[in-house]
Short mmCIF file of C-alpha atoms and ligand atoms in Angstrom, two decimals:
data_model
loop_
_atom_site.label_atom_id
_atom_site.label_comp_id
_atom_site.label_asym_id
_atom_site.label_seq_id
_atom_site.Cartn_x
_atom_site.Cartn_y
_atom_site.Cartn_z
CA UNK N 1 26.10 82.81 -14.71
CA UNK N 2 24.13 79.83 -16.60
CA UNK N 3 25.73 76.76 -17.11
CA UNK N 4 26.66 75.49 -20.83
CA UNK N 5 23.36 73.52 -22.14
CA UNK N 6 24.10 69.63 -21.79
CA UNK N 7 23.35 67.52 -25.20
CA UNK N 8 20.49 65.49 -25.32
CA UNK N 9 19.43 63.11 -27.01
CA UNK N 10 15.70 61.33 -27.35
CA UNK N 11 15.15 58.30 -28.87
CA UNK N 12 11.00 57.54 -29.06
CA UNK N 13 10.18 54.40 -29.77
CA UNK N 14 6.38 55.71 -30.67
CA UNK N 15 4.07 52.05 -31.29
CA UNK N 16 6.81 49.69 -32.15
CA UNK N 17 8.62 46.88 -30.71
CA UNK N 18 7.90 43.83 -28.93
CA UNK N 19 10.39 42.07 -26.72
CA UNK N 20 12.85 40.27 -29.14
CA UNK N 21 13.48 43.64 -31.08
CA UNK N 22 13.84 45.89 -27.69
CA UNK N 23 16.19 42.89 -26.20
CA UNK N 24 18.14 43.64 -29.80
CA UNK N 25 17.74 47.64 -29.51
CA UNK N 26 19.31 47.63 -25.38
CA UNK N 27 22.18 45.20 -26.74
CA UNK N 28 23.29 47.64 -28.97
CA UNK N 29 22.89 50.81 -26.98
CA UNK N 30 24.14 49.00 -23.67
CA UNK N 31 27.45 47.83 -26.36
CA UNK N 32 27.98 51.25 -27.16
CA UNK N 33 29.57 52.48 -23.65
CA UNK N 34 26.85 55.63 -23.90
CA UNK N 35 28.61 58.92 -24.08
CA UNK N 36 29.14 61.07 -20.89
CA UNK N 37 28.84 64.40 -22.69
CA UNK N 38 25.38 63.46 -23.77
CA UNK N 39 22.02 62.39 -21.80
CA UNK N 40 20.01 60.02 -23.40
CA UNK N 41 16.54 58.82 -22.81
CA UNK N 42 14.91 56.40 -24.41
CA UNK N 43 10.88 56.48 -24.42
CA UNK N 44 9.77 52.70 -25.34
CA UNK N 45 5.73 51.69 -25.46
CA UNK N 46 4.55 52.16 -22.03
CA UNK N 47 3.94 48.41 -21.48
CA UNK N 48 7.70 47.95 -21.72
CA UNK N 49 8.87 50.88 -19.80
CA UNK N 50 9.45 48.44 -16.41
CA UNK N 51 11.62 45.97 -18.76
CA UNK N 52 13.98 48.44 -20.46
CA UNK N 53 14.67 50.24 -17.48
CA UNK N 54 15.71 46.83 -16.00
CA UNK N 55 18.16 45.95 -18.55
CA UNK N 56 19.34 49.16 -19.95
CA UNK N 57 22.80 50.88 -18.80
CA UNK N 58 22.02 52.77 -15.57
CA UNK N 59 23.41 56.07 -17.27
CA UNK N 60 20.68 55.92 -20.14
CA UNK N 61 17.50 57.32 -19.02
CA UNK N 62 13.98 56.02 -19.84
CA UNK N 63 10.68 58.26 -20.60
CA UNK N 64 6.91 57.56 -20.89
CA UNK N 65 5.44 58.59 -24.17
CA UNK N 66 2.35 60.14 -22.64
CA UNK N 67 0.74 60.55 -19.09
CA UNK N 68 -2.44 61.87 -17.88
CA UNK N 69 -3.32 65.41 -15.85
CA UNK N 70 -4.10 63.65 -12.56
CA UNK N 71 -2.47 60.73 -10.43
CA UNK N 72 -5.40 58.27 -10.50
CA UNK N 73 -8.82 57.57 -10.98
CA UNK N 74 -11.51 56.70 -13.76
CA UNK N 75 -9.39 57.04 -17.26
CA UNK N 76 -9.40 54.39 -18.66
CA UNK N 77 -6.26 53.73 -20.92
CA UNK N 78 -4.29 56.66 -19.44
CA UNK N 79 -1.01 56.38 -17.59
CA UNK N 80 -0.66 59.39 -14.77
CA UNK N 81 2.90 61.05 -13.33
CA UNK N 82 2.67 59.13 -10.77
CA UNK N 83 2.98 55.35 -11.74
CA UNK N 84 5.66 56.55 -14.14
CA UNK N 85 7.48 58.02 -11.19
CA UNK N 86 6.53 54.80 -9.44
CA UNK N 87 8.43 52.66 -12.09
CA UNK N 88 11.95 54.92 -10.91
CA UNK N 89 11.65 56.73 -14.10
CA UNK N 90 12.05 60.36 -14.58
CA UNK N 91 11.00 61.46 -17.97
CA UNK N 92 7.92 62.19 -20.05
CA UNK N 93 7.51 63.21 -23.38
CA UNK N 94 4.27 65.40 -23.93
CA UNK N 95 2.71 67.56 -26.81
CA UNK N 96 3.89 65.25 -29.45
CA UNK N 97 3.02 65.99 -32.58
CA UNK N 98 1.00 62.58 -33.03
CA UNK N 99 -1.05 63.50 -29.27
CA UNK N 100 -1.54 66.93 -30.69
CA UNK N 101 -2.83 65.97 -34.67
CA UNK N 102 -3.23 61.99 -34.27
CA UNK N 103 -5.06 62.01 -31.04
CA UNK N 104 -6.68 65.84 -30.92
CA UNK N 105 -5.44 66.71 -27.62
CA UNK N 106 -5.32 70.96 -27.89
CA UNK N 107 -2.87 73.00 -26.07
CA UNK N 108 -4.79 73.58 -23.39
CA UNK N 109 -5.19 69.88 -22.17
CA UNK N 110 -1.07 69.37 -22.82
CA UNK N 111 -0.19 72.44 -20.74
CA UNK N 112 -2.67 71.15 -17.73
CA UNK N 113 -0.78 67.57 -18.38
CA UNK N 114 2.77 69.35 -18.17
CA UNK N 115 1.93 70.97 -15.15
CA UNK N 116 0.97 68.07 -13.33
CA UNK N 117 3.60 65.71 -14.54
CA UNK N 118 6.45 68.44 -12.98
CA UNK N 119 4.25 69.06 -10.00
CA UNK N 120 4.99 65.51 -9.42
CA UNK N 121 8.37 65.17 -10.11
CA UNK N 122 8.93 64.42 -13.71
CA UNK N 123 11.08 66.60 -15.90
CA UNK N 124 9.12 66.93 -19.33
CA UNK N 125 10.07 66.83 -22.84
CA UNK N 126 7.60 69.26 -24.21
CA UNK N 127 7.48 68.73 -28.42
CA UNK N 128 6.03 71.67 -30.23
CA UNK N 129 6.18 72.47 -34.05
CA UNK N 130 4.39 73.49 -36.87
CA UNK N 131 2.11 71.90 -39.90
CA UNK N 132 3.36 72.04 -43.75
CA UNK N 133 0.36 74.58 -44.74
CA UNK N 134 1.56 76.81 -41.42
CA UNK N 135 4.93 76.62 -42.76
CA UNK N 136 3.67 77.74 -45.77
CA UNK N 137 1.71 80.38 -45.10
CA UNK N 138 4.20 81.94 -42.75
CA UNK N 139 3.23 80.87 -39.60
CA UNK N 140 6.16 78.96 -38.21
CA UNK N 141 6.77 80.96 -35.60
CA UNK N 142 3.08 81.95 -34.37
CA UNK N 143 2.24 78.08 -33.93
CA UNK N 144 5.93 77.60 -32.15
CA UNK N 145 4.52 80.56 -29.80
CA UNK N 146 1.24 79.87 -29.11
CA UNK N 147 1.98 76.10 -28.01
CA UNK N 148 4.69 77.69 -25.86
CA UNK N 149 2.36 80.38 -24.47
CA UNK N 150 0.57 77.76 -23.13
CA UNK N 151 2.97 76.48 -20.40
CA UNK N 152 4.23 79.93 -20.17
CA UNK N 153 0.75 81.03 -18.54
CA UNK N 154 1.37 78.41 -15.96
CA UNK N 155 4.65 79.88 -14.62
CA UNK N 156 6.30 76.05 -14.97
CA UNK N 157 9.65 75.68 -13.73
CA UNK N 158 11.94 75.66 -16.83
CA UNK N 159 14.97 73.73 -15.35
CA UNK N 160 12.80 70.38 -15.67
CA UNK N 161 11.50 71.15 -19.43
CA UNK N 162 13.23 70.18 -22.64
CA UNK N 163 11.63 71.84 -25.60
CA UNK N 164 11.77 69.61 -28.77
CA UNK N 165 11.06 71.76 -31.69
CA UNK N 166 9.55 68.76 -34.29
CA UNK N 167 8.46 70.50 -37.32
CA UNK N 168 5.33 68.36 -38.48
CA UNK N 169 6.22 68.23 -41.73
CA UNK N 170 9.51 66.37 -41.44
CA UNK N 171 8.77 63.74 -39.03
CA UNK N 172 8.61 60.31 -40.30
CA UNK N 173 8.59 61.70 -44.03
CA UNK N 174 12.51 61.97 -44.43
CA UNK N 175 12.20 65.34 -44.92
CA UNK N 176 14.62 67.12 -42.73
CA UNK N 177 14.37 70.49 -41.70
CA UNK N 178 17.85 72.22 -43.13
CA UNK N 179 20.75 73.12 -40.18
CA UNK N 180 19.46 76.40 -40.83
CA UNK N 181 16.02 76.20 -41.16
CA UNK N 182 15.69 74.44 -37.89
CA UNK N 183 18.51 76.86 -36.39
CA UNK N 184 16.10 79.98 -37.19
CA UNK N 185 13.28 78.32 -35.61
CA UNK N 186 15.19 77.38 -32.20
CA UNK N 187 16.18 80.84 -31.98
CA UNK N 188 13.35 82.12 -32.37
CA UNK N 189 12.52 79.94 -29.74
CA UNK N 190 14.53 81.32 -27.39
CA UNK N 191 14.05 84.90 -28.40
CA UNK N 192 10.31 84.37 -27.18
CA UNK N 193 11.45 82.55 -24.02
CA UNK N 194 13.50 85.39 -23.41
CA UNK N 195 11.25 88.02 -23.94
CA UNK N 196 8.21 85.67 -22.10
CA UNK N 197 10.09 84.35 -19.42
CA UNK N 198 13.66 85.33 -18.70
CA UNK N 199 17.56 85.65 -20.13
CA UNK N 200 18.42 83.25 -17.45
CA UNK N 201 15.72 80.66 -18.92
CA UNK N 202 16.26 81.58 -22.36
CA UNK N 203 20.04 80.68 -21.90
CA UNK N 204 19.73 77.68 -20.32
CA UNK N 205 16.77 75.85 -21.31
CA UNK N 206 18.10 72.85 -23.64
CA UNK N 207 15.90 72.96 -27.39
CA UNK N 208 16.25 70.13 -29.17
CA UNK N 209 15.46 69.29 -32.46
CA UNK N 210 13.02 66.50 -34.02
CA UNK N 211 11.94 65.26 -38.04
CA UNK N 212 13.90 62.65 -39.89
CA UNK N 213 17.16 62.91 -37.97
CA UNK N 214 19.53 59.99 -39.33
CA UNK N 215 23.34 59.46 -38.42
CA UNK N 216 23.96 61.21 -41.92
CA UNK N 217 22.29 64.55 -41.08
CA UNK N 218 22.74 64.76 -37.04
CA UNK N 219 26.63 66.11 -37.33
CA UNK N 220 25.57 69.22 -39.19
CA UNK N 221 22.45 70.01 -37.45
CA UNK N 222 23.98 69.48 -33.98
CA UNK N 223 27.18 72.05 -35.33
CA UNK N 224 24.18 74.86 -34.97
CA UNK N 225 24.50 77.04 -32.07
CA UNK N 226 20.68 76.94 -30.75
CA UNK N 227 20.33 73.22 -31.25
CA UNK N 228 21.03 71.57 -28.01
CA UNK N 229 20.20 67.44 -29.24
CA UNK N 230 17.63 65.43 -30.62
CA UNK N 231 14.20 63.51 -30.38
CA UNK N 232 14.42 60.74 -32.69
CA UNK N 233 11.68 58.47 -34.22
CA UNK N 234 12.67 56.19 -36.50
CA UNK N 235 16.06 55.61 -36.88
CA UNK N 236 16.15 55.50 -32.71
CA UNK N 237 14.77 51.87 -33.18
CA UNK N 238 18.32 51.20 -35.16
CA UNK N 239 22.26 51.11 -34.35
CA UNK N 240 22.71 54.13 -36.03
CA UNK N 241 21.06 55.71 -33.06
CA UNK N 242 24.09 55.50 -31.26
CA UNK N 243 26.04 57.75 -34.24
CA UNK N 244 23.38 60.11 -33.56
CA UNK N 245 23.95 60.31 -29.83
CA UNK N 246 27.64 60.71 -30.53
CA UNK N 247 27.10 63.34 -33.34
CA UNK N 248 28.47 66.40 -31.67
CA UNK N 249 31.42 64.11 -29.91
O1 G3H H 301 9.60 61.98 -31.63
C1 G3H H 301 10.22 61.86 -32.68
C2 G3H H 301 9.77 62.51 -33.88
O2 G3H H 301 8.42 62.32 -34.10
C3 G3H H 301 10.63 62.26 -35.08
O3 G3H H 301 10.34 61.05 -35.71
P1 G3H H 301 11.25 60.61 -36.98
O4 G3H H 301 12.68 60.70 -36.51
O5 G3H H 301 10.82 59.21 -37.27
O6 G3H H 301 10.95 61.58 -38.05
#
């Protein structure tokens, strides 16, 4: 029997922050006695990484943003599994829709990254999601799919993935995706893990939802059945953020 999918719930920090406002952002998170229904990570810059997890509540996780597909060597600028698992974190996010449009990396390159960051050790919040003009033009679910497809091909062990589903089109533009538009799309989701994995992964692999969350929309969208948390952007960098972790509660 799978077990009931845990919430979760992201809070990425993308570019922003310097010390005063993350001493400001752990005061109020570390105030707000967490919630032990719900994990939370939060993914600051990487050059803070080392000081957050230092001062933030034990029970609230920490993620890199980004790592590379090997442990070391000549890349400049790149972070690799390793060192983050070297800091005592856990966590990555990867495929982000800002990696994927911002910094061109293609499917292929994410799924080789994904691999290597499990392989050593990390569980992996893998973002996927489609453009406006796919949306448009019907092809929602074939962009959801093929980004999938490509960690499917690498037979990846599921119980350290979190998919975040983060429609293109709503992140950072206030534009939410409606309860039920993003409740279609994370069932579709797990129709194709289903049919492209297994029922067992299908059931229990935790899809979360990302694209203008606020405390004022989180309640309805978490009340959907295939929506298992959040990644948050923006309004993770504010006290609200802890509403949004308690949404569900
Ligand atoms: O990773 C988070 C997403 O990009 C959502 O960002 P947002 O909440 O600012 O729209």
């Amino acid at each position: 029997m799978v077990a009931a999918r845990r919430f979760v719930v992201g809070g990425n920090w993308k570019m922003n922050g310097d010390h005063a406002t993350i001493d400001g952002i752990i005061a109020f998170l570390n105030q707000s006695g967490g919630n032990s229904d719900v994990d939370i990570i939060v993914s600051p810059p990487a050059p803070y990484l080392t000081y957050v997890k230092e001062h933030i509540k034990n029970n609230i996780l920490v993620a890199a943003q980004n790592c590379y597909k090997v442990a070391k060597g000549a890349f400049t600028g790149e972070i690799s599994p390793a060192m983050i698992k070297d800091l005592g974190l856990q966590w990555v996010i990867l495929g982000h829709s800002e990696r994927r449009h911002v910094f061109g990396e293609s499917d292929c390159l994410i799924a080789e990254k994904t691999v290597h960051a499990l392989e050593s050790g990390l569980n992996v919040i893998f973002c996927i999601g489609e453009k406006l003009d796919e949306r448009e033009a019907g092809k929602t679910k074939e962009v959801n799919f093929r980004q999938l497809q490509a960690i499917v091909d690498k037979k990846v062990d599921w119980s350290k993935i979190v998919i975040a589903y983060e429609p293109v089109w709503a992140i950072g533009t206030g534009k939410t995706a409606s309860p039920e538009q993003a409740q279609e799309a994370h069932e579709s989701i797990r129709e194709f893990l289903k049919e492209k994995v297994s029922q067992d992964v299908a059931a229990s692999t935790r899809i979360i939802y990302g694209g203008s969350v606020t405390a004022d929309n989180a309640a309805e969208l978490g009340k959907k059945g295939d929506i298992d948390g959040f990644l948050v952007g923006g309004a993770s960098l504010k006290p609200d953020f802890v509403k949004i972790i308690n949404a569900r509660s």
